[in-house]
PDB file of C-alpha atoms in Angstrom:
ATOM      1  CA  UNK A   1      -6.568  -7.000   8.841  1.00 54.00           C
ATOM      2  CA  UNK A   2      -7.640 -10.206   7.112  1.00 57.00           C
ATOM      3  CA  UNK A   3      -4.841 -12.440   5.846  1.00 69.00           C
ATOM      4  CA  UNK A   4      -4.663 -12.675   2.049  1.00 76.00           C
ATOM      5  CA  UNK A   5      -2.846 -15.346   0.086  1.00 78.00           C
ATOM      6  CA  UNK A   6       0.312 -13.672  -1.299  1.00 76.00           C
ATOM      7  CA  UNK A   7       0.034 -15.687  -4.527  1.00 86.00           C
ATOM      8  CA  UNK A   8      -3.395 -14.151  -5.149  1.00 89.00           C
ATOM      9  CA  UNK A   9      -1.872 -10.697  -4.651  1.00 91.00           C
ATOM     10  CA  UNK A  10       0.901 -11.535  -7.124  1.00 93.00           C
ATOM     11  CA  UNK A  11      -1.607 -12.716  -9.733  1.00 94.00           C
ATOM     12  CA  UNK A  12      -3.873  -9.690  -9.360  1.00 95.00           C
ATOM     13  CA  UNK A  13      -0.863  -7.357  -9.526  1.00 96.00           C
ATOM     14  CA  UNK A  14       0.371  -9.007 -12.726  1.00 95.00           C
ATOM     15  CA  UNK A  15      -3.072  -8.636 -14.302  1.00 95.00           C
ATOM     16  CA  UNK A  16      -3.287  -4.949 -13.333  1.00 96.00           C
ATOM     17  CA  UNK A  17       0.238  -4.258 -14.570  1.00 94.00           C
ATOM     18  CA  UNK A  18      -0.689  -5.918 -17.887  1.00 94.00           C
ATOM     19  CA  UNK A  19      -3.523  -3.413 -18.283  1.00 94.00           C
ATOM     20  CA  UNK A  20      -6.354  -5.784 -17.425  1.00 96.00           C
ATOM     21  CA  UNK A  21      -9.409  -4.302 -15.721  1.00 96.00           C
ATOM     22  CA  UNK A  22      -9.965  -5.697 -12.217  1.00 97.00           C
ATOM     23  CA  UNK A  23     -13.372  -5.881 -10.566  1.00 97.00           C
ATOM     24  CA  UNK A  24     -14.027  -3.707  -7.523  1.00 97.00           C
ATOM     25  CA  UNK A  25     -13.662  -6.747  -5.253  1.00 96.00           C
ATOM     26  CA  UNK A  26     -10.373  -7.728  -6.905  1.00 96.00           C
ATOM     27  CA  UNK A  27      -9.060  -4.157  -6.530  1.00 97.00           C
ATOM     28  CA  UNK A  28      -9.897  -4.156  -2.808  1.00 96.00           C
ATOM     29  CA  UNK A  29      -8.295  -7.587  -2.413  1.00 96.00           C
ATOM     30  CA  UNK A  30      -5.135  -6.412  -4.135  1.00 96.00           C
ATOM     31  CA  UNK A  31      -5.130  -3.256  -2.003  1.00 97.00           C
ATOM     32  CA  UNK A  32      -5.302  -5.336   1.186  1.00 96.00           C
ATOM     33  CA  UNK A  33      -2.671  -7.763  -0.099  1.00 95.00           C
ATOM     34  CA  UNK A  34      -0.354  -4.843  -0.866  1.00 96.00           C
ATOM     35  CA  UNK A  35      -0.833  -3.422   2.634  1.00 97.00           C
ATOM     36  CA  UNK A  36       0.043  -6.837   4.089  1.00 95.00           C
ATOM     37  CA  UNK A  37       3.112  -7.032   1.843  1.00 94.00           C
ATOM     38  CA  UNK A  38       4.227  -3.569   2.979  1.00 96.00           C
ATOM     39  CA  UNK A  39       3.776  -4.561   6.616  1.00 95.00           C
ATOM     40  CA  UNK A  40       5.991  -7.621   6.020  1.00 94.00           C
ATOM     41  CA  UNK A  41       8.688  -5.562   4.267  1.00 94.00           C
ATOM     42  CA  UNK A  42       8.712  -2.635   6.713  1.00 95.00           C
ATOM     43  CA  UNK A  43       7.825  -3.978  10.167  1.00 95.00           C
ATOM     44  CA  UNK A  44       7.220  -1.469  12.916  1.00 92.00           C
ATOM     45  CA  UNK A  45       4.577   0.859  14.284  1.00 89.00           C
ATOM     46  CA  UNK A  46       5.868   4.389  13.752  1.00 90.00           C
ATOM     47  CA  UNK A  47       3.911   5.200  10.582  1.00 93.00           C
ATOM     48  CA  UNK A  48       0.324   4.486   9.623  1.00 94.00           C
ATOM     49  CA  UNK A  49      -0.576   3.891   5.971  1.00 97.00           C
ATOM     50  CA  UNK A  50      -4.286   4.398   5.293  1.00 97.00           C
ATOM     51  CA  UNK A  51      -6.220   3.416   2.219  1.00 98.00           C
ATOM     52  CA  UNK A  52      -9.828   4.488   2.856  1.00 97.00           C
ATOM     53  CA  UNK A  53     -12.421   1.715   2.608  1.00 95.00           C
ATOM     54  CA  UNK A  54      -9.633  -0.875   2.193  1.00 97.00           C
ATOM     55  CA  UNK A  55      -7.485  -0.878   5.301  1.00 96.00           C
ATOM     56  CA  UNK A  56      -4.666   0.618   7.305  1.00 96.00           C
ATOM     57  CA  UNK A  57      -1.386  -0.759   8.620  1.00 95.00           C
ATOM     58  CA  UNK A  58       1.307   0.486  10.919  1.00 92.00           C
ATOM     59  CA  UNK A  59       4.803   0.069   9.508  1.00 94.00           C
ATOM     60  CA  UNK A  60       8.411   1.284   9.780  1.00 93.00           C
ATOM     61  CA  UNK A  61      10.581   0.790  12.826  1.00 90.00           C
ATOM     62  CA  UNK A  62      10.787   3.634  15.281  1.00 85.00           C
ATOM     63  CA  UNK A  63       8.792   5.068  18.143  1.00 79.00           C
ATOM     64  CA  UNK A  64       5.663   2.989  18.670  1.00 76.00           C
ATOM     65  CA  UNK A  65       2.339   4.726  18.379  1.00 65.00           C
ATOM     66  CA  UNK A  66      -0.608   3.443  20.429  1.00 70.00           C
ATOM     67  CA  UNK A  67      -3.470   5.989  20.641  1.00 72.00           C
ATOM     68  CA  UNK A  68      -5.095   8.606  18.428  1.00 73.00           C
ATOM     69  CA  UNK A  69      -3.657   9.819  15.156  1.00 74.00           C
ATOM     70  CA  UNK A  70      -0.008   8.836  14.767  1.00 77.00           C
ATOM     71  CA  UNK A  71       2.519  11.606  14.114  1.00 83.00           C
ATOM     72  CA  UNK A  72       3.536   9.890  10.859  1.00 93.00           C
ATOM     73  CA  UNK A  73       0.643   9.194   8.511  1.00 95.00           C
ATOM     74  CA  UNK A  74       0.217   8.395   4.849  1.00 97.00           C
ATOM     75  CA  UNK A  75      -3.166   8.370   3.147  1.00 98.00           C
ATOM     76  CA  UNK A  76      -4.113   7.908  -0.491  1.00 98.00           C
ATOM     77  CA  UNK A  77      -6.861   6.545  -2.700  1.00 98.00           C
ATOM     78  CA  UNK A  78      -7.017   2.904  -3.674  1.00 98.00           C
ATOM     79  CA  UNK A  79      -6.216   3.832  -7.284  1.00 98.00           C
ATOM     80  CA  UNK A  80      -3.029   5.606  -6.229  1.00 98.00           C
ATOM     81  CA  UNK A  81      -2.048   2.767  -3.863  1.00 98.00           C
ATOM     82  CA  UNK A  82      -2.473   0.127  -6.561  1.00 98.00           C
ATOM     83  CA  UNK A  83      -0.514   2.160  -9.113  1.00 97.00           C
ATOM     84  CA  UNK A  84       2.353   2.509  -6.621  1.00 98.00           C
ATOM     85  CA  UNK A  85       2.193  -1.130  -5.529  1.00 97.00           C
ATOM     86  CA  UNK A  86       2.513  -2.523  -9.049  1.00 96.00           C
ATOM     87  CA  UNK A  87       4.925   0.096 -10.402  1.00 95.00           C
ATOM     88  CA  UNK A  88       2.577   1.975 -12.729  1.00 95.00           C
ATOM     89  CA  UNK A  89       3.305   5.194 -10.805  1.00 96.00           C
ATOM     90  CA  UNK A  90       6.141   6.407  -8.578  1.00 97.00           C
ATOM     91  CA  UNK A  91       6.050   7.829  -5.071  1.00 97.00           C
ATOM     92  CA  UNK A  92       7.703  11.081  -6.188  1.00 97.00           C
ATOM     93  CA  UNK A  93       5.241  11.682  -9.032  1.00 98.00           C
ATOM     94  CA  UNK A  94       2.156  10.847  -6.943  1.00 98.00           C
ATOM     95  CA  UNK A  95       3.381  13.009  -4.067  1.00 97.00           C
ATOM     96  CA  UNK A  96       4.167  15.928  -6.398  1.00 97.00           C
ATOM     97  CA  UNK A  97       0.667  15.956  -7.878  1.00 97.00           C
ATOM     98  CA  UNK A  98      -0.972  15.744  -4.448  1.00 98.00           C
ATOM     99  CA  UNK A  99      -2.266  12.173  -4.754  1.00 98.00           C
ATOM    100  CA  UNK A 100      -0.576  11.238  -1.464  1.00 98.00           C
ATOM    101  CA  UNK A 101      -1.194  12.959   1.856  1.00 97.00           C
ATOM    102  CA  UNK A 102       1.942  12.278   3.911  1.00 96.00           C
ATOM    103  CA  UNK A 103       2.990  13.926   7.158  1.00 94.00           C
ATOM    104  CA  UNK A 104       5.759  13.269   9.630  1.00 92.00           C
ATOM    105  CA  UNK A 105       9.461  12.524   9.434  1.00 90.00           C
ATOM    106  CA  UNK A 106       8.872   8.806   8.807  1.00 91.00           C
ATOM    107  CA  UNK A 107       6.102   9.216   6.236  1.00 94.00           C
ATOM    108  CA  UNK A 108       8.033   8.042   3.200  1.00 95.00           C
ATOM    109  CA  UNK A 109       7.663   4.456   2.012  1.00 97.00           C
ATOM    110  CA  UNK A 110       9.214   5.018  -1.423  1.00 97.00           C
ATOM    111  CA  UNK A 111      12.107   2.628  -0.801  1.00 96.00           C
ATOM    112  CA  UNK A 112       9.614  -0.231  -0.448  1.00 96.00           C
ATOM    113  CA  UNK A 113       7.795   0.486  -3.730  1.00 97.00           C
ATOM    114  CA  UNK A 114       6.824  -1.050  -6.029  1.00 96.00           C
ATOM    115  CA  UNK A 115       5.750  -4.075  -4.019  1.00 95.00           C
ATOM    116  CA  UNK A 116       5.000  -6.278  -7.023  1.00 93.00           C
ATOM    117  CA  UNK A 117       7.548  -6.377  -9.811  1.00 83.00           C
ATOM    118  CA  UNK A 118       7.700  -9.950 -11.064  1.00 68.00           C
ATOM    119  CA  UNK A 119       5.411 -11.474 -13.653  1.00 55.00           C
ATOM    120  CA  UNK A 120       3.092 -14.175 -12.356  1.00 52.00           C
ATOM    121  CA  UNK A 121       1.094 -16.545 -14.533  1.00 46.00           C
TER     122      UNK A 121
END
């Protein structure tokens, strides 16, 4: 995954949280920045988080996965991922309405969300 300046992620998150419309490129950039932030907060390789057309990361300590589909997977749309990352939505609510496809005993990243909570100018 391409490295993204964390300050850029903070700024885009603050704009989204404030209700500003982000361009498609900005939304993808924020999605990738949020995946990188999650990877930094929850290092490991037991769970794969997938955001189609944006990226995927392996996170959470535990048994390392190396080939094929990991036993612990999380997949969601970019819209859902961004809402969770900036605190517009919660894991429990998104999961309950079927916006998150999560399987496996380690497929819960709720304790790491939201990823962006501070205001950035």
